[in-house]
Every structure is written in C-alpha cells, then in structure tokens.
Amino acid sequence: MNSIKEQQTEENLHVEDVSVVISGCDTGDARMVFDALRAAFTTDRASVDVPKKLAERRPTAWVATVDVTEERVVSGPVSLGGPVSIDVQGGYWAVERLRRSLAHAFDVRVVGTVSGDQEEEVRLRLKSLKSRES
C-alpha cells in the first residue's frame, strides 16, 4: 500500500506535461510551431517527424506532448503563412509557461479556455509577430 506522499508524487509525475493539438493549418505552419516548441522544450516529436496531410477531405490534427520542466530560449520570431490555432491542455502553471514561451516566437492570443480542478484546456491563436499591427 502506498503512503500519501508516494501517491501524491505519482499523481504529480506529469504536471509539467502539456498536450498540444494543431489543426486547421497547412503542414508548413504546423512544422514551424512544432519546431518552436522543440526549441523551447523537450517534446515527444522528433525533428524528422514532420507533419503530413493524410486525407484531403478530412481535417488533420497533429499532436505532441511537451515537457515544460526545462525551458530554453526561443531565438526569435517565426514566420507563419497564416494564423494557426492550437489547443493545449495541462496544469495551469504548465500551460501558462508554454504560452509565455510561444510569445517569444509568435503573436499569441488566448481565444478560449475550459477550466478544471487541476488542469485547463486553452485554445491559442498564433500569428507571425510582424502581423501584430494588422
């Protein structure tokens, strides 16, 4: 039988993980977002795992799990072909850390949230930083 401390440690193992789902954009923009995430954090998507469109008639979604424990500096703005919506889900601290890190590369706007007891789901709209004035 686990002690309370062991149970709490097991429950908090993935507090730093954020699920990221990208959809509704072209493969090039999805790759740019994944590259920015990989530059800032450890993810489960290798750099050779490039987004591909699998079906013309059905929407495609690309998924990654991001560990926000250790944050690296994103080197600067990333250019996108158009706005990209991403859905992120994780603990409040972890989601906020991911959002702040993406703000180094993109113009980031929160367009929706669903709050839970210990986690939240947030829809973010990413645009190229240069398009802030438009």
mmCIF file of N, CA and C in Angstrom:
data_model
loop_
_atom_site.group_PDB
_atom_site.id
_atom_site.type_symbol
_atom_site.label_atom_id
_atom_site.label_comp_id
_atom_site.label_asym_id
_atom_site.label_seq_id
_atom_site.Cartn_x
_atom_site.Cartn_y
_atom_site.Cartn_z
ATOM 1 N N MET A 1 0.841 -1.183 0.000
ATOM 2 C CA MET A 1 0.000 0.000 0.000
ATOM 3 C C MET A 1 0.882 1.241 0.000
ATOM 4 N N ASN A 2 0.550 2.215 -0.846
ATOM 5 C CA ASN A 2 1.342 3.431 -0.965
ATOM 6 C C ASN A 2 1.002 4.411 0.148
ATOM 7 N N SER A 3 2.023 5.124 0.601
ATOM 8 C CA SER A 3 1.768 6.189 1.564
ATOM 9 C C SER A 3 1.162 7.372 0.828
ATOM 10 N N ILE A 4 0.632 8.320 1.573
ATOM 11 C CA ILE A 4 0.027 9.510 0.958
ATOM 12 C C ILE A 4 1.069 10.269 0.152
ATOM 13 N N LYS A 5 2.285 10.391 0.672
ATOM 14 C CA LYS A 5 3.341 11.104 -0.048
ATOM 15 C C LYS A 5 3.662 10.418 -1.373
ATOM 16 N N GLU A 6 3.757 9.079 -1.383
ATOM 17 C CA GLU A 6 4.026 8.349 -2.620
ATOM 18 C C GLU A 6 2.899 8.530 -3.627
ATOM 19 N N GLN A 7 1.646 8.509 -3.144
ATOM 20 C CA GLN A 7 0.503 8.707 -4.032
ATOM 21 C C GLN A 7 0.539 10.095 -4.651
ATOM 22 N N GLN A 8 0.857 11.122 -3.847
ATOM 23 C CA GLN A 8 0.916 12.486 -4.370
ATOM 24 C C GLN A 8 2.027 12.604 -5.405
ATOM 25 N N THR A 9 3.167 11.969 -5.157
ATOM 26 C CA THR A 9 4.274 12.018 -6.112
ATOM 27 C C THR A 9 3.870 11.352 -7.416
ATOM 28 N N GLU A 10 3.209 10.198 -7.349
ATOM 29 C CA GLU A 10 2.760 9.509 -8.554
ATOM 30 C C GLU A 10 1.731 10.338 -9.307
ATOM 31 N N GLU A 11 0.841 11.004 -8.594
ATOM 32 C CA GLU A 11 -0.186 11.817 -9.239
ATOM 33 C C GLU A 11 0.407 13.035 -9.924
ATOM 34 N N ASN A 12 1.528 13.545 -9.410
ATOM 35 C CA ASN A 12 2.120 14.774 -9.939
ATOM 36 C C ASN A 12 3.244 14.524 -10.930
ATOM 37 N N LEU A 13 3.450 13.265 -11.346
ATOM 38 C CA LEU A 13 4.542 12.962 -12.271
ATOM 39 C C LEU A 13 4.456 13.757 -13.569
ATOM 40 N N HIS A 14 3.268 13.979 -14.095
ATOM 41 C CA HIS A 14 3.121 14.598 -15.397
ATOM 42 C C HIS A 14 2.518 15.999 -15.317
ATOM 43 N N VAL A 15 2.696 16.672 -14.199
ATOM 44 C CA VAL A 15 2.169 18.021 -14.041
ATOM 45 C C VAL A 15 2.820 18.972 -15.036
ATOM 46 N N GLU A 16 4.057 18.676 -15.417
ATOM 47 C CA GLU A 16 4.777 19.549 -16.334
ATOM 48 C C GLU A 16 4.498 19.237 -17.794
ATOM 49 N N ASP A 17 3.721 18.205 -18.076
ATOM 50 C CA ASP A 17 3.402 17.839 -19.458
ATOM 51 C C ASP A 17 2.193 18.612 -19.957
ATOM 52 N N VAL A 18 2.295 19.081 -21.185
ATOM 53 C CA VAL A 18 1.193 19.771 -21.842
ATOM 54 C C VAL A 18 0.922 19.059 -23.164
ATOM 55 N N SER A 19 -0.326 18.730 -23.389
ATOM 56 C CA SER A 19 -0.742 18.160 -24.674
ATOM 57 C C SER A 19 -0.999 19.302 -25.636
ATOM 58 N N VAL A 20 -0.477 19.182 -26.847
ATOM 59 C CA VAL A 20 -0.654 20.214 -27.861
ATOM 60 C C VAL A 20 -1.268 19.567 -29.097
ATOM 61 N N VAL A 21 -2.366 20.161 -29.576
ATOM 62 C CA VAL A 21 -3.017 19.681 -30.793
ATOM 63 C C VAL A 21 -3.076 20.848 -31.774
ATOM 64 N N ILE A 22 -2.510 20.641 -32.951
ATOM 65 C CA ILE A 22 -2.524 21.651 -34.005
ATOM 66 C C ILE A 22 -3.419 21.135 -35.123
ATOM 67 N N SER A 23 -4.337 21.975 -35.578
ATOM 68 C CA SER A 23 -5.199 21.585 -36.696
ATOM 69 C C SER A 23 -5.621 22.836 -37.454
ATOM 70 N N GLY A 24 -6.199 22.614 -38.626
ATOM 71 C CA GLY A 24 -6.727 23.733 -39.397
ATOM 72 C C GLY A 24 -5.688 24.636 -40.025
ATOM 73 N N CYS A 25 -4.499 24.109 -40.271
ATOM 74 C CA CYS A 25 -3.467 24.919 -40.931
ATOM 75 C C CYS A 25 -2.712 24.021 -41.899
ATOM 76 N N ASP A 26 -1.836 24.637 -42.679
ATOM 77 C CA ASP A 26 -1.070 23.802 -43.605
ATOM 78 C C ASP A 26 0.096 23.137 -42.877
ATOM 79 N N THR A 27 0.665 22.145 -43.516
ATOM 80 C CA THR A 27 1.724 21.357 -42.889
ATOM 81 C C THR A 27 2.968 22.189 -42.568
ATOM 82 N N GLY A 28 3.255 23.181 -43.398
ATOM 83 C CA GLY A 28 4.419 24.032 -43.154
ATOM 84 C C GLY A 28 4.275 24.841 -41.875
ATOM 85 N N ASP A 29 3.087 25.396 -41.655
ATOM 86 C CA ASP A 29 2.858 26.158 -40.426
ATOM 87 C C ASP A 29 2.867 25.245 -39.202
ATOM 88 N N ALA A 30 2.297 24.051 -39.318
ATOM 89 C CA ALA A 30 2.325 23.100 -38.206
ATOM 90 C C ALA A 30 3.772 22.760 -37.858
ATOM 91 N N ARG A 31 4.587 22.571 -38.876
ATOM 92 C CA ARG A 31 6.006 22.256 -38.628
ATOM 93 C C ARG A 31 6.702 23.414 -37.918
ATOM 94 N N MET A 32 6.401 24.650 -38.315
ATOM 95 C CA MET A 32 7.022 25.822 -37.674
ATOM 96 C C MET A 32 6.670 25.883 -36.191
ATOM 97 N N VAL A 33 5.425 25.573 -35.864
ATOM 98 C CA VAL A 33 5.005 25.584 -34.459
ATOM 99 C C VAL A 33 5.715 24.471 -33.695
ATOM 100 N N PHE A 34 5.762 23.268 -34.257
ATOM 101 C CA PHE A 34 6.470 22.176 -33.592
ATOM 102 C C PHE A 34 7.954 22.479 -33.437
ATOM 103 N N ASP A 35 8.565 23.110 -34.443
ATOM 104 C CA ASP A 35 9.981 23.480 -34.339
ATOM 105 C C ASP A 35 10.203 24.473 -33.201
ATOM 106 N N ALA A 36 9.295 25.450 -33.052
ATOM 107 C CA ALA A 36 9.405 26.426 -31.960
ATOM 108 C C ALA A 36 9.231 25.736 -30.609
ATOM 109 N N LEU A 37 8.280 24.821 -30.515
ATOM 110 C CA LEU A 37 8.085 24.082 -29.268
ATOM 111 C C LEU A 37 9.317 23.252 -28.929
ATOM 112 N N ARG A 38 9.894 22.600 -29.936
ATOM 113 C CA ARG A 38 11.079 21.773 -29.727
ATOM 114 C C ARG A 38 12.280 22.631 -29.320
ATOM 115 N N ALA A 39 12.355 23.842 -29.844
ATOM 116 C CA ALA A 39 13.455 24.737 -29.476
ATOM 117 C C ALA A 39 13.335 25.184 -28.019
ATOM 118 N N ALA A 40 12.107 25.318 -27.524
ATOM 119 C CA ALA A 40 11.888 25.823 -26.174
ATOM 120 C C ALA A 40 11.839 24.736 -25.108
ATOM 121 N N PHE A 41 11.381 23.533 -25.482
ATOM 122 C CA PHE A 41 11.152 22.469 -24.504
ATOM 123 C C PHE A 41 11.506 21.110 -25.094
ATOM 124 N N THR A 42 11.422 20.105 -24.255
ATOM 125 C CA THR A 42 11.541 18.723 -24.703
ATOM 126 C C THR A 42 10.154 18.267 -25.146
ATOM 127 N N THR A 43 10.056 17.654 -26.316
ATOM 128 C CA THR A 43 8.775 17.138 -26.805
ATOM 129 C C THR A 43 8.940 15.688 -27.225
ATOM 130 N N ASP A 44 7.810 15.034 -27.458
ATOM 131 C CA ASP A 44 7.872 13.652 -27.923
ATOM 132 C C ASP A 44 7.896 13.550 -29.449
ATOM 133 N N ARG A 45 8.006 14.686 -30.143
ATOM 134 C CA ARG A 45 8.092 14.680 -31.618
ATOM 135 C C ARG A 45 9.531 14.954 -32.032
ATOM 136 N N ALA A 46 10.097 14.015 -32.745
ATOM 137 C CA ALA A 46 11.458 14.193 -33.269
ATOM 138 C C ALA A 46 11.430 15.200 -34.412
ATOM 139 N N SER A 47 12.547 15.824 -34.673
ATOM 140 C CA SER A 47 12.608 16.817 -35.757
ATOM 141 C C SER A 47 12.337 16.187 -37.118
ATOM 142 N N VAL A 48 12.579 14.898 -37.260
ATOM 143 C CA VAL A 48 12.305 14.224 -38.535
ATOM 144 C C VAL A 48 10.831 13.826 -38.670
ATOM 145 N N ASP A 49 10.070 13.963 -37.598
ATOM 146 C CA ASP A 49 8.637 13.641 -37.604
ATOM 147 C C ASP A 49 7.867 14.871 -38.082
ATOM 148 N N VAL A 50 7.884 15.090 -39.396
ATOM 149 C CA VAL A 50 7.254 16.287 -39.960
ATOM 150 C C VAL A 50 5.763 16.050 -40.197
ATOM 151 N N PRO A 51 4.952 17.083 -39.971
ATOM 152 C CA PRO A 51 3.515 16.934 -40.210
ATOM 153 C C PRO A 51 3.218 16.627 -41.677
ATOM 154 N N LYS A 52 2.310 15.699 -41.882
ATOM 155 C CA LYS A 52 1.864 15.335 -43.230
ATOM 156 C C LYS A 52 0.354 15.371 -43.257
ATOM 157 N N LYS A 53 -0.191 15.762 -44.377
ATOM 158 C CA LYS A 53 -1.640 15.731 -44.552
ATOM 159 C C LYS A 53 -2.000 14.336 -45.042
ATOM 160 N N LEU A 54 -2.883 13.667 -44.317
ATOM 161 C CA LEU A 54 -3.206 12.284 -44.649
ATOM 162 C C LEU A 54 -4.430 12.137 -45.535
ATOM 163 N N ALA A 55 -5.350 13.080 -45.474
ATOM 164 C CA ALA A 55 -6.568 12.981 -46.285
ATOM 165 C C ALA A 55 -7.001 14.373 -46.701
ATOM 166 N N GLU A 56 -7.406 14.528 -47.925
ATOM 167 C CA GLU A 56 -7.834 15.834 -48.435
ATOM 168 C C GLU A 56 -9.211 16.251 -47.895
ATOM 169 N N ARG A 57 -10.091 15.300 -47.681
ATOM 170 C CA ARG A 57 -11.465 15.629 -47.304
ATOM 171 C C ARG A 57 -11.693 15.697 -45.803
ATOM 172 N N ARG A 58 -10.786 15.193 -45.042
ATOM 173 C CA ARG A 58 -10.963 15.178 -43.590
ATOM 174 C C ARG A 58 -9.943 16.098 -42.940
ATOM 175 N N PRO A 59 -10.331 16.730 -41.842
ATOM 176 C CA PRO A 59 -9.361 17.575 -41.133
ATOM 177 C C PRO A 59 -8.228 16.724 -40.556
ATOM 178 N N THR A 60 -7.053 17.280 -40.550
ATOM 179 C CA THR A 60 -5.899 16.602 -39.989
ATOM 180 C C THR A 60 -5.482 17.332 -38.724
ATOM 181 N N ALA A 61 -5.168 16.574 -37.691
ATOM 182 C CA ALA A 61 -4.675 17.152 -36.434
ATOM 183 C C ALA A 61 -3.330 16.507 -36.123
ATOM 184 N N TRP A 62 -2.402 17.315 -35.651
ATOM 185 C CA TRP A 62 -1.085 16.831 -35.266
ATOM 186 C C TRP A 62 -0.953 17.035 -33.764
ATOM 187 N N VAL A 63 -0.406 16.059 -33.085
ATOM 188 C CA VAL A 63 -0.373 16.052 -31.628
ATOM 189 C C VAL A 63 1.057 15.893 -31.125
ATOM 190 N N ALA A 64 1.339 16.561 -30.013
ATOM 191 C CA ALA A 64 2.624 16.397 -29.337
ATOM 192 C C ALA A 64 2.407 16.548 -27.846
ATOM 193 N N THR A 65 3.283 15.925 -27.083
ATOM 194 C CA THR A 65 3.326 16.150 -25.643
ATOM 195 C C THR A 65 4.604 16.918 -25.361
ATOM 196 N N VAL A 66 4.463 18.004 -24.622
ATOM 197 C CA VAL A 66 5.577 18.904 -24.353
ATOM 198 C C VAL A 66 5.863 18.898 -22.855
ATOM 199 N N ASP A 67 7.110 18.689 -22.481
ATOM 200 C CA ASP A 67 7.526 18.746 -21.076
ATOM 201 C C ASP A 67 8.102 20.135 -20.833
ATOM 202 N N VAL A 68 7.407 20.935 -20.033
ATOM 203 C CA VAL A 68 7.808 22.331 -19.827
ATOM 204 C C VAL A 68 8.713 22.513 -18.609
ATOM 205 N N THR A 69 9.243 21.409 -18.068
ATOM 206 C CA THR A 69 10.095 21.482 -16.884
ATOM 207 C C THR A 69 11.291 22.392 -17.119
ATOM 208 N N GLU A 70 12.029 22.134 -18.184
ATOM 209 C CA GLU A 70 13.215 22.931 -18.500
ATOM 210 C C GLU A 70 12.927 23.766 -19.735
ATOM 211 N N GLU A 71 12.951 25.067 -19.554
ATOM 212 C CA GLU A 71 12.653 25.987 -20.657
ATOM 213 C C GLU A 71 13.949 26.540 -21.236
ATOM 214 N N ARG A 72 14.027 26.522 -22.566
ATOM 215 C CA ARG A 72 15.149 27.136 -23.266
ATOM 216 C C ARG A 72 14.627 28.385 -23.971
ATOM 217 N N VAL A 73 15.514 29.245 -24.360
ATOM 218 C CA VAL A 73 15.121 30.497 -25.000
ATOM 219 C C VAL A 73 14.845 30.249 -26.481
ATOM 220 N N VAL A 74 13.680 30.698 -26.949
ATOM 221 C CA VAL A 74 13.367 30.655 -28.377
ATOM 222 C C VAL A 74 14.096 31.834 -28.997
ATOM 223 N N SER A 75 14.804 31.599 -30.092
ATOM 224 C CA SER A 75 15.724 32.596 -30.629
ATOM 225 C C SER A 75 15.081 33.825 -31.254
ATOM 226 N N GLY A 76 13.808 33.785 -31.569
ATOM 227 C CA GLY A 76 13.191 34.974 -32.148
ATOM 228 C C GLY A 76 11.935 34.644 -32.910
ATOM 229 N N PRO A 77 11.414 35.647 -33.621
ATOM 230 C CA PRO A 77 10.141 35.492 -34.322
ATOM 231 C C PRO A 77 10.167 34.395 -35.381
ATOM 232 N N VAL A 78 9.030 33.738 -35.527
ATOM 233 C CA VAL A 78 8.850 32.698 -36.532
ATOM 234 C C VAL A 78 7.754 33.168 -37.480
ATOM 235 N N SER A 79 7.994 33.043 -38.765
ATOM 236 C CA SER A 79 7.026 33.486 -39.762
ATOM 237 C C SER A 79 6.063 32.357 -40.114
ATOM 238 N N LEU A 80 4.775 32.654 -40.060
ATOM 239 C CA LEU A 80 3.723 31.710 -40.430
ATOM 240 C C LEU A 80 3.022 32.186 -41.691
ATOM 241 N N GLY A 81 2.487 31.259 -42.466
ATOM 242 C CA GLY A 81 1.735 31.605 -43.669
ATOM 243 C C GLY A 81 0.370 32.197 -43.349
ATOM 244 N N GLY A 82 -0.154 31.877 -42.193
ATOM 245 C CA GLY A 82 -1.459 32.368 -41.749
ATOM 246 C C GLY A 82 -1.636 32.040 -40.280
ATOM 247 N N PRO A 83 -2.737 32.487 -39.694
ATOM 248 C CA PRO A 83 -2.978 32.191 -38.278
ATOM 249 C C PRO A 83 -3.093 30.686 -38.045
ATOM 250 N N VAL A 84 -2.608 30.244 -36.897
ATOM 251 C CA VAL A 84 -2.656 28.838 -36.505
ATOM 252 C C VAL A 84 -3.344 28.745 -35.154
ATOM 253 N N SER A 85 -4.333 27.871 -35.056
ATOM 254 C CA SER A 85 -4.982 27.604 -33.771
ATOM 255 C C SER A 85 -4.406 26.337 -33.182
ATOM 256 N N ILE A 86 -4.083 26.413 -31.893
ATOM 257 C CA ILE A 86 -3.626 25.213 -31.206
ATOM 258 C C ILE A 86 -4.416 25.070 -29.915
ATOM 259 N N ASP A 87 -4.684 23.833 -29.553
ATOM 260 C CA ASP A 87 -5.331 23.520 -28.285
ATOM 261 C C ASP A 87 -4.278 22.910 -27.376
ATOM 262 N N VAL A 88 -4.139 23.490 -26.192
ATOM 263 C CA VAL A 88 -3.165 22.987 -25.226
ATOM 264 C C VAL A 88 -3.901 22.594 -23.956
ATOM 265 N N GLN A 89 -3.465 21.506 -23.344
ATOM 266 C CA GLN A 89 -4.110 21.016 -22.142
ATOM 267 C C GLN A 89 -3.068 20.541 -21.161
ATOM 268 N N GLY A 90 -3.207 20.987 -19.921
ATOM 269 C CA GLY A 90 -2.282 20.581 -18.870
ATOM 270 C C GLY A 90 -2.565 21.367 -17.611
ATOM 271 N N GLY A 91 -1.669 21.250 -16.657
ATOM 272 C CA GLY A 91 -1.791 22.015 -15.419
ATOM 273 C C GLY A 91 -1.699 23.506 -15.692
ATOM 274 N N TYR A 92 -2.290 24.291 -14.824
ATOM 275 C CA TYR A 92 -2.342 25.746 -15.022
ATOM 276 C C TYR A 92 -0.956 26.345 -15.210
ATOM 277 N N TRP A 93 -0.017 25.985 -14.340
ATOM 278 C CA TRP A 93 1.333 26.526 -14.426
ATOM 279 C C TRP A 93 1.994 26.119 -15.744
ATOM 280 N N ALA A 94 1.839 24.861 -16.109
ATOM 281 C CA ALA A 94 2.496 24.344 -17.310
ATOM 282 C C ALA A 94 1.944 24.998 -18.577
ATOM 283 N N VAL A 95 0.630 25.152 -18.653
ATOM 284 C CA VAL A 95 0.015 25.789 -19.823
ATOM 285 C C VAL A 95 0.470 27.242 -19.935
ATOM 286 N N GLU A 96 0.524 27.943 -18.819
ATOM 287 C CA GLU A 96 0.965 29.343 -18.845
ATOM 288 C C GLU A 96 2.432 29.448 -19.260
ATOM 289 N N ARG A 97 3.261 28.550 -18.791
ATOM 290 C CA ARG A 97 4.682 28.566 -19.172
ATOM 291 C C ARG A 97 4.834 28.331 -20.671
ATOM 292 N N LEU A 98 4.069 27.405 -21.223
ATOM 293 C CA LEU A 98 4.118 27.142 -22.657
ATOM 294 C C LEU A 98 3.646 28.374 -23.434
ATOM 295 N N ARG A 99 2.564 28.986 -23.003
ATOM 296 C CA ARG A 99 2.032 30.179 -23.683
ATOM 297 C C ARG A 99 3.064 31.308 -23.681
ATOM 298 N N ARG A 100 3.671 31.570 -22.533
ATOM 299 C CA ARG A 100 4.671 32.643 -22.437
ATOM 300 C C ARG A 100 5.868 32.363 -23.331
ATOM 301 N N SER A 101 6.286 31.113 -23.404
ATOM 302 C CA SER A 101 7.427 30.761 -24.248
ATOM 303 C C SER A 101 7.101 30.963 -25.725
ATOM 304 N N LEU A 102 5.897 30.561 -26.144
ATOM 305 C CA LEU A 102 5.494 30.755 -27.540
ATOM 306 C C LEU A 102 5.439 32.235 -27.905
ATOM 307 N N ALA A 103 5.199 33.102 -26.921
ATOM 308 C CA ALA A 103 5.114 34.538 -27.185
ATOM 309 C C ALA A 103 6.461 35.128 -27.629
ATOM 310 N N HIS A 104 7.549 34.400 -27.448
ATOM 311 C CA HIS A 104 8.849 34.850 -27.957
ATOM 312 C C HIS A 104 8.946 34.655 -29.468
ATOM 313 N N ALA A 105 8.153 33.726 -29.996
ATOM 314 C CA ALA A 105 8.229 33.399 -31.425
ATOM 315 C C ALA A 105 7.019 33.873 -32.213
ATOM 316 N N PHE A 106 5.859 34.007 -31.544
ATOM 317 C CA PHE A 106 4.602 34.316 -32.222
ATOM 318 C C PHE A 106 3.828 35.388 -31.467
ATOM 319 N N ASP A 107 2.902 36.005 -32.177
ATOM 320 C CA ASP A 107 1.871 36.815 -31.532
ATOM 321 C C ASP A 107 0.846 35.805 -31.022
ATOM 322 N N VAL A 108 0.682 35.677 -29.711
ATOM 323 C CA VAL A 108 -0.171 34.653 -29.109
ATOM 324 C C VAL A 108 -1.389 35.308 -28.476
ATOM 325 N N ARG A 109 -2.564 34.824 -28.843
ATOM 326 C CA ARG A 109 -3.823 35.298 -28.250
ATOM 327 C C ARG A 109 -4.584 34.106 -27.695
ATOM 328 N N VAL A 110 -5.117 34.263 -26.489
ATOM 329 C CA VAL A 110 -5.993 33.248 -25.910
ATOM 330 C C VAL A 110 -7.388 33.501 -26.469
ATOM 331 N N VAL A 111 -7.964 32.491 -27.124
ATOM 332 C CA VAL A 111 -9.298 32.667 -27.717
ATOM 333 C C VAL A 111 -10.358 31.806 -27.054
ATOM 334 N N GLY A 112 -9.961 30.982 -26.083
ATOM 335 C CA GLY A 112 -10.939 30.181 -25.356
ATOM 336 C C GLY A 112 -10.273 29.364 -24.277
ATOM 337 N N THR A 113 -10.999 29.143 -23.177
ATOM 338 C CA THR A 113 -10.472 28.323 -22.097
ATOM 339 C C THR A 113 -11.578 27.465 -21.497
ATOM 340 N N VAL A 114 -11.177 26.310 -21.028
ATOM 341 C CA VAL A 114 -12.049 25.440 -20.239
ATOM 342 C C VAL A 114 -11.235 25.073 -19.011
ATOM 343 N N SER A 115 -11.740 25.453 -17.846
ATOM 344 C CA SER A 115 -11.000 25.225 -16.606
ATOM 345 C C SER A 115 -11.523 24.012 -15.869
ATOM 346 N N GLY A 116 -10.595 23.255 -15.324
ATOM 347 C CA GLY A 116 -10.932 22.108 -14.494
ATOM 348 C C GLY A 116 -10.367 22.309 -13.112
ATOM 349 N N ASP A 117 -10.443 21.275 -12.308
ATOM 350 C CA ASP A 117 -9.963 21.341 -10.937
ATOM 351 C C ASP A 117 -8.457 21.566 -10.883
ATOM 352 N N GLN A 118 -7.710 20.781 -11.670
ATOM 353 C CA GLN A 118 -6.257 20.888 -11.641
ATOM 354 C C GLN A 118 -5.642 21.133 -13.006
ATOM 355 N N GLU A 119 -6.442 21.099 -14.035
ATOM 356 C CA GLU A 119 -5.947 21.313 -15.396
ATOM 357 C C GLU A 119 -6.859 22.280 -16.132
ATOM 358 N N GLU A 120 -6.329 22.792 -17.212
ATOM 359 C CA GLU A 120 -7.138 23.628 -18.092
ATOM 360 C C GLU A 120 -6.821 23.292 -19.535
ATOM 361 N N GLU A 121 -7.783 23.594 -20.392
ATOM 362 C CA GLU A 121 -7.588 23.481 -21.826
ATOM 363 C C GLU A 121 -7.734 24.885 -22.388
ATOM 364 N N VAL A 122 -6.770 25.286 -23.201
ATOM 365 C CA VAL A 122 -6.748 26.643 -23.738
ATOM 366 C C VAL A 122 -6.575 26.568 -25.251
ATOM 367 N N ARG A 123 -7.380 27.328 -25.964
ATOM 368 C CA ARG A 123 -7.180 27.469 -27.412
ATOM 369 C C ARG A 123 -6.400 28.761 -27.620
ATOM 370 N N LEU A 124 -5.279 28.622 -28.318
ATOM 371 C CA LEU A 124 -4.416 29.761 -28.629
ATOM 372 C C LEU A 124 -4.449 30.017 -30.119
ATOM 373 N N ARG A 125 -4.400 31.289 -30.490
ATOM 374 C CA ARG A 125 -4.269 31.683 -31.899
ATOM 375 C C ARG A 125 -2.886 32.274 -32.063
ATOM 376 N N LEU A 126 -2.104 31.670 -32.950
ATOM 377 C CA LEU A 126 -0.735 32.126 -33.198
ATOM 378 C C LEU A 126 -0.685 32.830 -34.542
ATOM 379 N N LYS A 127 0.015 33.964 -34.559
ATOM 380 C CA LYS A 127 0.275 34.683 -35.805
ATOM 381 C C LYS A 127 1.742 35.071 -35.795
ATOM 382 N N SER A 128 2.253 35.436 -36.957
ATOM 383 C CA SER A 128 3.615 35.948 -37.032
ATOM 384 C C SER A 128 3.693 37.223 -36.229
ATOM 385 N N LEU A 129 4.791 37.439 -35.522
ATOM 386 C CA LEU A 129 4.963 38.642 -34.707
ATOM 387 C C LEU A 129 4.840 39.913 -35.521
ATOM 388 N N LYS A 130 5.292 39.892 -36.758
ATOM 389 C CA LYS A 130 5.249 41.092 -37.588
ATOM 390 C C LYS A 130 3.818 41.525 -37.902
ATOM 391 N N SER A 131 2.838 40.619 -37.745
ATOM 392 C CA SER A 131 1.451 40.949 -38.097
ATOM 393 C C SER A 131 0.659 41.529 -36.919
ATOM 394 N N ARG A 132 1.325 41.907 -35.842
ATOM 395 C CA ARG A 132 0.643 42.474 -34.679
ATOM 396 C C ARG A 132 -0.169 43.734 -35.026
ATOM 397 N N GLU A 133 0.354 44.536 -35.931
ATOM 398 C CA GLU A 133 -0.308 45.792 -36.256
ATOM 399 C C GLU A 133 -1.526 45.593 -37.148
ATOM 400 N N SER A 134 -1.672 44.419 -37.801
ATOM 401 C CA SER A 134 -2.808 44.221 -38.705
ATOM 402 C C SER A 134 -4.025 43.716 -38.002
#
